[in-house]
Coordinates of C-alpha atoms in Angstrom, one line a residue:
Chain E
M1 CA 130.0 -31.9 23.6
V2 CA 127.1 -34.2 23.0
G3 CA 125.8 -35.6 19.7
D4 CA 122.4 -37.2 20.2
S5 CA 120.6 -39.5 17.7
I6 CA 122.3 -37.9 14.7
V7 CA 120.8 -38.9 11.4
L8 CA 122.1 -37.9 8.0
T9 CA 120.8 -39.2 4.7
Y10 CA 122.1 -38.2 1.2
P11 CA 119.8 -38.4 -1.7
S12 CA 121.2 -40.3 -4.7
A13 CA 120.1 -41.7 -8.0
A14 CA 120.0 -45.2 -6.5
G15 CA 117.9 -44.0 -3.6
P16 CA 118.7 -42.4 -0.3
V17 CA 122.1 -43.2 1.3
H18 CA 121.9 -43.4 5.1
V19 CA 125.2 -42.2 6.3
L20 CA 124.3 -41.8 10.0
R21 CA 121.4 -43.7 11.4
G22 CA 121.3 -42.3 14.9
A23 CA 124.8 -41.8 16.1
N24 CA 125.3 -40.9 19.7
I25 CA 128.5 -39.5 21.0
H26 CA 129.8 -37.4 23.8
A27 CA 133.1 -36.0 25.1
D28 CA 133.7 -34.7 28.6
R29 CA 135.8 -31.8 29.3
G30 CA 139.5 -32.6 28.6
E31 CA 138.6 -36.1 27.3
I32 CA 140.2 -37.5 24.2
V33 CA 137.8 -39.6 22.2
L34 CA 138.7 -41.6 19.1
V35 CA 135.9 -42.3 16.7
D36 CA 137.0 -45.5 14.9
G37 CA 135.6 -47.1 11.9
P38 CA 136.5 -48.2 8.4
S39 CA 136.8 -45.8 5.4
G40 CA 133.4 -44.6 4.3
S41 CA 131.7 -45.3 7.6
G42 CA 130.8 -41.7 8.1
K43 CA 133.4 -40.6 10.6
T44 CA 134.2 -37.4 8.8
T45 CA 130.5 -36.7 8.2
L46 CA 129.9 -37.1 12.0
L47 CA 132.8 -34.8 12.8
S48 CA 131.5 -32.1 10.4
I49 CA 128.0 -32.3 12.0
L50 CA 129.6 -32.0 15.4
G51 CA 131.5 -29.0 14.2
G52 CA 128.3 -27.3 12.9
I53 CA 129.5 -27.5 9.3
L54 CA 126.9 -29.9 8.2
T55 CA 123.3 -29.9 9.5
P56 CA 121.9 -33.3 10.3
A57 CA 118.5 -34.5 9.1
S58 CA 117.6 -35.1 12.7
G59 CA 119.3 -35.3 16.1
R60 CA 121.0 -32.7 18.3
V61 CA 124.5 -31.5 18.9
T62 CA 125.1 -29.5 22.0
I63 CA 128.2 -27.7 23.1
E64 CA 128.2 -26.3 26.6
G65 CA 124.5 -26.8 26.6
K66 CA 123.9 -24.9 23.4
D67 CA 122.2 -26.7 20.6
L68 CA 124.1 -26.2 17.4
T69 CA 121.4 -27.7 15.1
Q70 CA 119.0 -24.9 16.1
M71 CA 121.5 -22.1 15.3
L72 CA 121.6 -20.1 12.1
R73 CA 124.7 -20.4 9.9
P74 CA 126.4 -17.2 11.1
E75 CA 125.7 -18.2 14.7
R76 CA 127.3 -21.6 14.1
A77 CA 130.3 -19.9 12.5
R78 CA 130.7 -17.7 15.6
L79 CA 130.5 -20.7 17.8
R80 CA 133.1 -22.6 15.7
L81 CA 135.5 -19.7 15.9
A82 CA 135.1 -19.2 19.7
R83 CA 134.6 -22.7 21.0
L84 CA 135.9 -25.2 18.5
G85 CA 139.2 -26.0 16.9
F86 CA 139.9 -28.0 13.8
V87 CA 142.8 -30.2 12.7
F88 CA 142.6 -31.6 9.2
Q89 CA 144.2 -34.5 7.4
G90 CA 145.7 -32.2 4.8
F91 CA 146.8 -29.5 7.4
N92 CA 144.9 -26.8 5.5
L93 CA 147.3 -24.0 6.3
L94 CA 147.1 -20.9 4.2
R95 CA 150.1 -21.1 2.0
A96 CA 150.5 -17.3 1.6
L97 CA 150.9 -16.8 5.3
T98 CA 153.7 -17.7 7.7
A99 CA 153.2 -20.3 10.5
R100 CA 152.8 -17.4 12.9
E101 CA 150.3 -15.7 10.7
N102 CA 148.3 -18.9 10.3
I103 CA 148.0 -19.3 14.0
E104 CA 147.1 -15.6 14.4
L105 CA 144.1 -15.8 12.0
P106 CA 141.4 -17.1 14.5
L107 CA 142.8 -14.9 17.3
Q108 CA 142.6 -11.8 15.1
A109 CA 139.0 -12.8 14.1
L110 CA 138.2 -13.2 17.8
G111 CA 139.3 -9.6 18.3
I112 CA 142.2 -10.4 20.6
G113 CA 144.6 -7.5 20.9
R114 CA 147.9 -7.7 19.0
A115 CA 150.2 -7.8 22.1
E116 CA 148.2 -10.6 23.6
R117 CA 148.0 -12.5 20.3
L118 CA 151.8 -12.4 19.9
K119 CA 152.2 -13.7 23.5
M120 CA 149.8 -16.5 22.9
I121 CA 151.4 -17.4 19.5
D122 CA 154.9 -17.4 21.0
A123 CA 153.8 -19.7 23.8
L124 CA 152.2 -22.1 21.4
L125 CA 155.2 -22.1 19.0
E126 CA 157.5 -22.7 21.9
R127 CA 155.4 -25.5 23.3
L128 CA 155.1 -27.2 19.9
G129 CA 158.8 -27.0 19.2
L130 CA 158.4 -24.4 16.4
A131 CA 159.9 -21.4 18.1
D132 CA 162.4 -20.9 15.3
K133 CA 160.0 -21.6 12.5
G134 CA 157.3 -19.0 13.0
T135 CA 158.3 -16.9 10.0
R136 CA 158.3 -19.8 7.6
R137 CA 155.5 -20.5 5.2
P138 CA 153.9 -23.9 5.0
A139 CA 155.8 -24.9 1.9
Q140 CA 159.0 -24.4 3.9
L141 CA 157.9 -26.8 6.7
S142 CA 157.8 -30.6 6.8
G143 CA 154.5 -32.4 7.0
G144 CA 154.9 -32.9 10.8
E145 CA 155.7 -29.3 11.3
Q146 CA 152.7 -28.2 9.3
Q147 CA 150.4 -30.4 11.3
R148 CA 151.9 -28.9 14.5
V149 CA 151.2 -25.4 13.2
A150 CA 147.6 -26.6 12.5
I151 CA 147.3 -27.9 16.1
A152 CA 148.6 -24.5 17.3
R153 CA 146.0 -22.8 15.2
A154 CA 143.3 -25.1 16.5
L155 CA 144.2 -24.5 20.1
A156 CA 145.0 -20.8 19.8
G157 CA 141.6 -19.6 20.6
S158 CA 141.3 -21.8 23.7
P159 CA 138.4 -23.9 22.3
V160 CA 136.4 -26.4 24.4
V161 CA 136.6 -29.0 21.8
V162 CA 139.1 -29.8 19.0
L163 CA 137.8 -31.9 16.2
A164 CA 140.6 -33.7 14.4
D165 CA 139.9 -35.5 11.1
E166 CA 142.5 -38.2 10.3
P167 CA 145.3 -36.0 11.8
T168 CA 148.0 -38.5 11.1
A169 CA 147.0 -39.8 7.7
S170 CA 149.4 -37.6 5.9
L171 CA 152.3 -38.3 8.2
D172 CA 154.8 -41.0 8.7
R173 CA 154.7 -43.2 11.8
E174 CA 157.2 -41.1 13.8
N175 CA 155.7 -37.7 12.9
G176 CA 152.2 -39.1 13.4
A177 CA 153.1 -40.2 16.9
E178 CA 154.8 -36.9 17.7
V179 CA 151.8 -34.9 16.5
M180 CA 149.4 -37.0 18.5
K181 CA 151.5 -36.8 21.6
L182 CA 151.6 -33.0 21.4
L183 CA 148.0 -32.7 20.6
C184 CA 146.9 -34.8 23.5
E185 CA 149.3 -33.2 26.0
L186 CA 148.2 -29.8 25.1
A187 CA 144.6 -30.7 25.2
R188 CA 144.9 -32.2 28.6
E189 CA 146.9 -29.2 29.9
R190 CA 144.1 -26.9 28.7
K191 CA 141.2 -29.3 29.6
T192 CA 140.2 -29.2 26.0
S193 CA 138.2 -32.2 24.7
V194 CA 139.5 -33.8 21.5
L195 CA 137.4 -35.8 19.1
I196 CA 139.5 -37.7 16.6
A197 CA 138.0 -39.4 13.6
S198 CA 140.5 -41.9 12.3
H199 CA 141.0 -45.5 11.3
D200 CA 144.6 -45.3 12.3
Q201 CA 145.0 -47.8 15.1
R202 CA 148.2 -46.1 16.2
I203 CA 146.1 -43.4 17.6
A204 CA 144.3 -45.7 20.0
P205 CA 146.9 -45.5 22.8
F206 CA 146.4 -41.7 23.0
A207 CA 142.7 -41.9 23.4
D208 CA 140.8 -42.0 26.7
R209 CA 137.9 -43.7 25.0
I210 CA 137.3 -45.3 21.7
I211 CA 133.9 -45.2 19.9
S212 CA 133.3 -47.4 16.9
L213 CA 131.1 -46.1 14.1
V214 CA 129.5 -49.0 12.4
D215 CA 126.6 -48.8 9.9
G216 CA 126.0 -45.2 10.8
R217 CA 125.6 -45.9 14.5
C218 CA 127.8 -45.5 17.5
Chain N
M1 CA 142.5 -10.8 6.5
I2 CA 143.8 -7.7 4.8
R3 CA 147.2 -9.4 5.1
L4 CA 145.8 -12.5 3.4
G5 CA 144.3 -10.3 0.6
R6 CA 147.7 -8.6 0.1
R7 CA 149.5 -11.9 -0.1
H8 CA 147.0 -13.3 -2.6
L9 CA 147.2 -10.2 -4.7
F10 CA 150.9 -10.1 -5.0
E11 CA 151.8 -13.7 -4.9
D12 CA 151.5 -14.1 -8.6
L13 CA 153.2 -11.0 -10.1
P14 CA 152.6 -11.8 -13.8
R15 CA 148.9 -12.2 -13.1
F16 CA 148.9 -9.1 -11.0
F17 CA 150.5 -7.1 -13.8
A18 CA 148.1 -8.6 -16.4
S19 CA 145.1 -7.4 -14.3
L20 CA 146.8 -4.0 -13.8
G21 CA 147.1 -3.7 -17.6
G22 CA 143.4 -4.1 -18.0
I23 CA 142.7 -1.5 -15.3
V24 CA 145.2 0.9 -16.8
F25 CA 143.6 0.5 -20.2
A26 CA 140.1 1.1 -18.7
V27 CA 141.1 4.1 -16.6
Q28 CA 143.0 5.6 -19.5
L29 CA 139.9 5.2 -21.7
V30 CA 137.6 6.6 -19.1
V31 CA 139.9 9.6 -18.4
V32 CA 140.3 10.4 -22.0
Q33 CA 136.6 10.0 -22.8
L34 CA 135.5 12.2 -19.9
G35 CA 138.3 14.6 -20.7
I36 CA 137.1 14.9 -24.3
F37 CA 133.5 15.3 -23.1
F38 CA 134.3 18.0 -20.6
G39 CA 136.9 19.6 -22.9
F40 CA 134.3 19.6 -25.6
V41 CA 131.6 21.1 -23.4
H42 CA 133.9 23.6 -22.0
S43 CA 135.2 24.6 -25.4
S44 CA 131.7 25.2 -26.7
S45 CA 131.4 28.3 -24.6
L46 CA 134.9 29.7 -24.5
L47 CA 133.9 32.9 -26.3
I48 CA 131.3 33.5 -23.7
Q49 CA 133.5 32.6 -20.7
E50 CA 136.2 34.9 -21.8
S51 CA 133.9 37.8 -22.4
R52 CA 133.8 40.7 -20.0
A53 CA 130.0 41.2 -20.4
D54 CA 127.5 40.8 -17.6
F55 CA 124.6 40.1 -20.0
W56 CA 124.2 38.6 -23.4
A57 CA 121.0 39.8 -25.1
A58 CA 119.8 37.9 -28.2
A59 CA 116.6 37.1 -30.0
K60 CA 114.1 35.2 -27.8
E61 CA 114.5 32.2 -30.3
M62 CA 118.2 31.9 -29.5
Q63 CA 119.2 28.2 -29.0
Y64 CA 122.9 28.7 -28.2
L65 CA 125.8 30.8 -29.3
E66 CA 125.8 29.6 -32.9
I67 CA 122.1 29.2 -33.6
T68 CA 120.1 32.4 -33.2
L69 CA 118.1 34.9 -35.2
P70 CA 119.3 38.4 -36.0
V71 CA 118.3 41.3 -33.9
P72 CA 118.2 44.9 -35.0
Y73 CA 121.1 47.3 -34.8
S74 CA 118.8 49.6 -32.9
W75 CA 119.2 47.4 -29.8
I76 CA 122.6 48.9 -29.2
A77 CA 121.2 52.4 -28.6
K78 CA 118.2 51.0 -26.6
A79 CA 120.6 49.1 -24.4
R80 CA 122.9 52.1 -23.9
A81 CA 119.9 54.1 -22.8
V82 CA 119.1 51.8 -20.0
S83 CA 120.1 53.2 -16.6
G84 CA 123.1 51.4 -15.1
V85 CA 124.6 50.2 -18.3
A86 CA 128.3 51.0 -18.6
E87 CA 129.1 49.5 -22.0
V88 CA 127.3 47.9 -24.9
Q89 CA 128.9 46.0 -27.8
P90 CA 127.4 44.0 -30.6
I91 CA 128.5 40.6 -31.9
I92 CA 127.8 39.1 -35.3
I93 CA 128.2 35.4 -35.7
R94 CA 127.6 34.0 -39.2
S95 CA 128.6 31.1 -41.4
I96 CA 131.2 31.5 -44.1
V97 CA 133.4 29.4 -46.4
F98 CA 137.1 30.2 -46.4
E99 CA 139.1 29.3 -49.5
N100 CA 142.8 29.3 -49.2
T101 CA 145.2 30.1 -52.0
S102 CA 145.4 26.4 -53.0
G103 CA 141.6 26.3 -53.4
T104 CA 141.0 24.3 -50.3
L105 CA 137.7 25.2 -48.6
D106 CA 137.0 25.3 -44.9
Y107 CA 133.6 25.9 -43.3
G108 CA 133.8 28.6 -40.7
R109 CA 132.0 31.0 -38.4
V110 CA 132.9 34.6 -38.6
V111 CA 132.7 36.3 -35.3
G112 CA 132.5 40.0 -35.8
F113 CA 133.0 42.4 -32.9
D114 CA 134.5 45.8 -32.2
P115 CA 138.3 45.2 -31.7
A116 CA 138.5 48.5 -29.8
G117 CA 135.9 47.4 -27.3
S118 CA 136.6 45.6 -24.1
L119 CA 133.7 43.2 -23.8
V120 CA 135.0 40.5 -26.2
H121 CA 138.3 39.1 -24.9
L122 CA 140.2 36.5 -26.8
D123 CA 143.8 36.2 -25.7
D124 CA 146.2 38.2 -23.5
H125 CA 149.1 36.9 -25.4
P126 CA 148.1 36.6 -29.1
V127 CA 150.6 35.9 -31.8
G128 CA 150.6 38.9 -34.1
D129 CA 148.6 42.1 -33.8
L130 CA 145.1 41.3 -32.6
R131 CA 144.0 44.9 -33.1
A132 CA 144.9 44.6 -36.8
I133 CA 141.6 42.6 -37.3
A134 CA 140.0 46.0 -37.6
K135 CA 141.7 46.5 -41.0
P136 CA 139.7 45.5 -44.1
G137 CA 139.9 41.8 -44.8
A138 CA 141.9 41.0 -41.7
F139 CA 141.0 38.2 -39.2
A140 CA 142.4 36.2 -36.4
A141 CA 141.9 32.5 -35.7
D142 CA 142.8 30.0 -33.1
A143 CA 146.3 28.6 -33.5
G144 CA 145.0 25.1 -33.5
Q145 CA 142.9 25.8 -36.6
L146 CA 145.7 26.4 -39.0
S147 CA 145.5 23.0 -40.5
S148 CA 141.7 23.3 -40.8
L149 CA 142.1 26.5 -42.7
G150 CA 144.9 25.0 -44.8
V151 CA 147.2 27.9 -44.0
S152 CA 150.7 28.0 -42.5
G153 CA 150.5 31.0 -40.3
I154 CA 150.2 34.8 -39.9
G155 CA 150.1 36.5 -43.3
A156 CA 148.4 33.7 -45.0
E157 CA 145.6 34.8 -47.4
G158 CA 142.5 33.4 -48.7
T159 CA 139.1 34.5 -49.9
I160 CA 135.6 34.6 -48.4
R161 CA 132.8 35.3 -50.8
T162 CA 135.4 36.5 -53.3
K163 CA 136.7 39.1 -50.8
K164 CA 140.3 38.8 -49.7
A165 CA 140.9 37.6 -46.2
R166 CA 144.2 37.8 -44.4
L167 CA 145.3 36.1 -41.2
V168 CA 146.8 38.7 -39.0
A169 CA 146.8 37.2 -35.5
L170 CA 146.7 33.8 -33.8
V171 CA 144.9 33.3 -30.5
H172 CA 144.8 30.4 -28.1
D173 CA 142.1 28.3 -26.4
T174 CA 139.2 30.0 -28.1
Q175 CA 138.0 27.4 -30.6
P176 CA 135.1 25.1 -29.8
I177 CA 136.2 21.5 -30.6
I178 CA 133.3 20.6 -32.7
S179 CA 132.3 23.9 -34.3
P180 CA 133.6 25.2 -37.7
T181 CA 136.7 27.3 -37.5
F182 CA 136.0 30.6 -35.8
L183 CA 137.3 33.7 -37.7
Y184 CA 137.5 36.7 -35.4
T185 CA 137.2 40.0 -37.2
S186 CA 135.6 43.4 -37.1
L187 CA 131.9 43.9 -37.5
R188 CA 132.5 45.5 -40.9
N189 CA 134.5 42.5 -42.2
A190 CA 132.0 40.1 -40.8
V191 CA 129.1 41.7 -42.6
L192 CA 131.1 41.9 -45.8
W193 CA 132.0 38.2 -45.6
S194 CA 129.0 36.6 -44.3
P195 CA 126.2 35.1 -46.5
A196 CA 123.8 37.8 -47.3
M197 CA 120.8 38.3 -45.1
I198 CA 117.6 39.1 -47.0
D199 CA 117.7 42.8 -46.1
E200 CA 121.3 43.1 -47.2
F201 CA 120.5 41.3 -50.4
V202 CA 117.9 43.9 -51.1
R203 CA 120.5 46.6 -50.6
D204 CA 123.7 45.2 -52.3
P205 CA 125.2 41.9 -51.3
F206 CA 128.6 42.7 -52.5
T207 CA 129.1 46.1 -51.3
S208 CA 127.1 46.0 -48.1
S209 CA 129.0 47.1 -45.0
F210 CA 128.2 47.4 -41.4
D211 CA 125.8 50.2 -40.7
I212 CA 122.7 51.1 -38.8
N213 CA 120.7 48.7 -40.9
S214 CA 122.9 45.6 -40.3
P215 CA 121.4 43.0 -38.2
L216 CA 123.3 41.7 -35.2
N217 CA 123.3 38.4 -33.3
F218 CA 124.1 39.4 -29.8
V219 CA 124.4 42.5 -27.8
L220 CA 126.8 42.3 -24.9
V221 CA 126.2 44.5 -21.9
K222 CA 128.5 45.5 -19.1
A223 CA 126.8 47.0 -16.0
K224 CA 128.2 49.9 -14.1
P225 CA 129.8 49.0 -10.8
G226 CA 127.4 48.5 -7.9
V227 CA 124.3 48.3 -10.1
D228 CA 121.6 45.8 -9.1
L229 CA 122.1 43.2 -11.8
V230 CA 118.6 41.7 -11.3
A231 CA 117.0 45.0 -11.8
L232 CA 119.2 45.8 -14.8
R233 CA 118.4 42.6 -16.4
G234 CA 114.7 43.3 -16.1
A235 CA 115.2 46.8 -17.5
L236 CA 117.1 45.4 -20.5
A237 CA 114.4 42.8 -21.2
R238 CA 111.8 45.6 -21.2
A239 CA 114.0 47.8 -23.4
L240 CA 114.7 45.1 -26.0
P241 CA 111.5 43.7 -27.3
N242 CA 111.3 39.9 -28.0
S243 CA 114.7 39.5 -26.4
R244 CA 116.3 36.9 -24.2
V245 CA 118.6 38.6 -21.8
L246 CA 120.9 36.1 -20.1
T247 CA 123.7 36.5 -17.6
K248 CA 127.1 35.3 -18.7
A249 CA 126.7 32.2 -16.6
E250 CA 123.3 31.4 -18.1
M251 CA 124.6 31.9 -21.6
I252 CA 127.4 29.5 -20.9
D253 CA 124.9 27.0 -19.5
V254 CA 122.5 27.4 -22.5
T255 CA 125.4 26.8 -24.9
Q256 CA 126.8 23.8 -23.1
R257 CA 123.4 22.3 -22.5
F258 CA 122.6 22.6 -26.2
W259 CA 125.5 20.3 -27.1
V260 CA 125.0 17.9 -24.3
K261 CA 121.2 17.6 -24.6
R262 CA 120.5 18.3 -28.3
T263 CA 123.3 16.4 -29.9
N264 CA 124.5 12.8 -29.5
I265 CA 128.0 13.8 -28.7
G266 CA 127.6 13.4 -24.9
F267 CA 125.9 10.0 -25.4
I268 CA 128.7 8.8 -27.7
L269 CA 131.5 9.9 -25.4
G270 CA 129.6 8.5 -22.4
L271 CA 129.2 5.2 -24.3
C272 CA 132.9 4.9 -24.9
A273 CA 133.6 5.6 -21.2
V274 CA 131.1 2.9 -20.2
L275 CA 132.8 0.5 -22.6
G276 CA 136.1 1.3 -21.0
I277 CA 134.6 0.6 -17.6
L278 CA 133.2 -2.7 -18.8
V279 CA 136.5 -3.8 -20.1
G280 CA 138.2 -3.0 -16.8
M281 CA 135.4 -4.8 -14.9
V282 CA 135.7 -7.9 -17.0
V283 CA 139.5 -8.0 -16.5
V284 CA 139.3 -7.4 -12.7
A285 CA 136.4 -9.8 -12.3
Q286 CA 138.2 -12.5 -14.1
I287 CA 141.4 -12.1 -12.1
L288 CA 139.6 -12.0 -8.8
Y289 CA 137.4 -14.9 -9.7
T290 CA 140.4 -17.0 -10.7
S291 CA 142.2 -16.0 -7.5
V292 CA 139.3 -17.2 -5.4
N293 CA 139.1 -20.4 -7.3
E294 CA 142.8 -21.0 -6.9
H295 CA 142.4 -20.5 -3.1
I296 CA 139.1 -22.2 -2.8
R297 CA 140.4 -24.7 -0.2
E298 CA 141.8 -21.9 1.8
Y299 CA 138.6 -19.9 1.8
G300 CA 136.8 -23.2 2.7
T301 CA 139.2 -23.6 5.6
L302 CA 138.6 -20.1 6.9
K303 CA 134.8 -20.7 6.7
A304 CA 135.3 -24.0 8.6
L305 CA 137.3 -22.3 11.3
G306 CA 134.4 -19.9 11.7
I307 CA 136.1 -16.8 10.3
P308 CA 133.2 -14.4 9.6
D309 CA 132.2 -14.2 6.0
R310 CA 132.4 -10.4 6.0
L311 CA 136.2 -10.7 6.7
L312 CA 136.6 -13.1 3.8
Y313 CA 134.7 -10.7 1.5
A314 CA 136.6 -7.8 2.9
S315 CA 139.8 -9.5 1.8
I316 CA 138.5 -9.9 -1.7
I317 CA 137.1 -6.3 -1.9
W318 CA 140.4 -5.0 -0.5
Q319 CA 142.2 -6.7 -3.4
A320 CA 139.8 -5.0 -5.8
V321 CA 140.3 -1.6 -4.2
V322 CA 144.1 -1.9 -4.3
M323 CA 144.0 -3.0 -7.9
G324 CA 141.8 0.0 -8.7
L325 CA 144.1 2.4 -6.8
I326 CA 147.3 1.0 -8.3
G327 CA 145.9 0.8 -11.8
F328 CA 144.5 4.3 -11.6
I329 CA 147.9 6.1 -11.5
P330 CA 149.4 4.7 -14.7
G331 CA 146.0 4.9 -16.3
L332 CA 145.8 8.6 -15.4
L333 CA 149.3 9.2 -16.6
L334 CA 148.6 7.5 -19.9
G335 CA 145.4 9.6 -20.2
L336 CA 147.5 12.8 -19.7
V337 CA 149.9 11.7 -22.4
V338 CA 147.1 11.2 -24.8
A339 CA 145.5 14.5 -23.8
G340 CA 148.9 16.3 -24.3
Y341 CA 149.2 14.7 -27.7
A342 CA 145.7 15.7 -28.8
Q343 CA 146.3 19.3 -27.6
N344 CA 149.7 19.6 -29.4
A345 CA 148.8 17.7 -32.6
R346 CA 145.2 18.9 -33.2
G347 CA 144.6 21.6 -30.6
I348 CA 141.9 19.5 -29.1
A349 CA 141.4 20.3 -25.4
I350 CA 141.0 17.1 -23.4
E351 CA 140.2 18.5 -19.9
I352 CA 141.6 16.3 -17.2
T353 CA 141.0 18.6 -14.2
P354 CA 141.4 17.7 -10.5
P355 CA 137.6 17.1 -10.1
I356 CA 137.6 14.8 -13.2
T357 CA 140.7 13.0 -11.8
L358 CA 138.9 12.4 -8.5
E359 CA 135.8 11.3 -10.3
V360 CA 137.8 8.8 -12.4
L361 CA 139.6 7.6 -9.2
G362 CA 136.2 6.9 -7.6
L363 CA 134.9 5.3 -10.8
S364 CA 137.9 3.0 -11.1
I365 CA 137.6 1.9 -7.5
A366 CA 133.9 1.4 -7.9
M367 CA 134.5 -0.5 -11.1
C368 CA 136.9 -2.9 -9.3
V369 CA 134.6 -3.3 -6.3
V370 CA 131.7 -4.2 -8.6
A371 CA 133.9 -6.6 -10.5
A372 CA 134.8 -8.2 -7.1
I373 CA 131.2 -9.1 -6.6
F374 CA 131.6 -12.2 -8.8
A375 CA 134.5 -13.4 -6.8
V376 CA 132.6 -12.7 -3.5
R377 CA 129.7 -14.6 -4.8
R378 CA 132.0 -17.5 -5.6
A379 CA 133.4 -17.3 -2.1
M380 CA 129.9 -17.3 -0.7
T381 CA 129.1 -20.6 -2.4
I382 CA 132.2 -22.4 -1.1
D383 CA 131.2 -25.4 0.9
P384 CA 133.4 -25.7 4.0
M385 CA 133.1 -29.5 3.8
I386 CA 135.7 -29.1 1.1
V387 CA 138.3 -29.0 3.9
F388 CA 137.7 -32.5 4.9
K389 CA 138.9 -33.9 1.6
A390 CA 142.5 -34.7 1.8

């Protein structure tokens, strides 16, 4: 994944707000990159542009050579489903579904057959230490467990990149470390790149590379 | 995604039942309105439907069963003379006022025919002796019209144009919902009771009786077996000057169309059905819209993950369809209860037939799906950036 000269400006009553002024970023296959920076520095905005959720004013985002910024919205959605995974600060699990069903969602949307889906989910739950909690709903899981389910969901479709926005912000130190350890281990095993936006310095040891986002540039 | 739709639909049962209440009410309203409409339309032509005639001949100005001009008695002989005709019988339909023994008046239509003939058929299982309507002053009426006539049952008496009238038999499912009470009697009684036509006035309004000079309203014709009906119809039209010779089906159609097209009844009943649908739509739209709003972050997450929009919308539409299906059953049952009550209490036929049931089922599902559009539009506008807010 490559983000090249990404610029994003918000209009506001006080004049345009320059959130990103030409951010450059890349992550090699299987690499874990931490995007560091203070609150409000544009880390989340950068992540959402890299994920094809926001469109930059200028600049390019390429994943496996395909330019996201030139794609139409449905095409970007298809690419997100097939090639990207997301981990959010607030876990964002669907509360009406069980852990297993949450993980199954992207697999089902990808058209993977039921038998294969179940095999993949079992393997992920086992690997993330949630083998006995697959039938529980998010409200019946701890924060750490919920984030592990979210990681399983992000990795289920075998993405090339996982974008993680403040993945430890809602967790205590111990759970945060555990979640990061699992995410990084799994990503390395699967040669999945991970881009983490966080100002949590405890994440730094897990990263292969740290990029600082300052004044909209990195 | 259907699974998600199912969970969203049933996760808040009080809300689900509230939405169901709205759908049940709407379905019931639509069922009853359509039932009344079709029952009314159907009932307007019951006399024709039950007749055993192949053709109904009337004056060319005839509008429908109850609005027509008189035709001469001589038509009977002319029709009988046409080759291929097996049986001919006249009908007289005229307006009367029935006064019961308490002095209560009811506006009615006297339907005069030959009780010994076979072309007018009222009821296989009448209460009382239907053949007795041939007696002077005797008549039969629909069992549902007793309260309109202000009489208690067979044997009740009253007067029509100062002449005695006696109820001798009760028949079933013969009375048009909106027409004045039909009094079935012999041709002779009909002429005696009905308001004087100008020619009868000239003769003697109070002693006139059915004879060769009495005008008729309809001449019913039964064809011999195997006769070419198209040819026979042409021959009848030629034999009866200034006539309108209609098949039984055409006569039914003319009568039903008159009520639907020439009166506001169809419009009014349709309007009530539309109002019912609107109420149901508002309820379903509100419930689904609220549901999407409550799960806005989840829909945002699905969009962010790249789940295709069509699956999201399918989940909402699925909820709407299920609500429509589940709400339809109690709505239909309630409609049947109302129809049963109307039939028993007032003799009003609310027709809830299998085709109407299927139509209402389709309509209730369509109503819910249309209502879901608001919720789908809300889901369409969700910004997936919402997921990045903790």
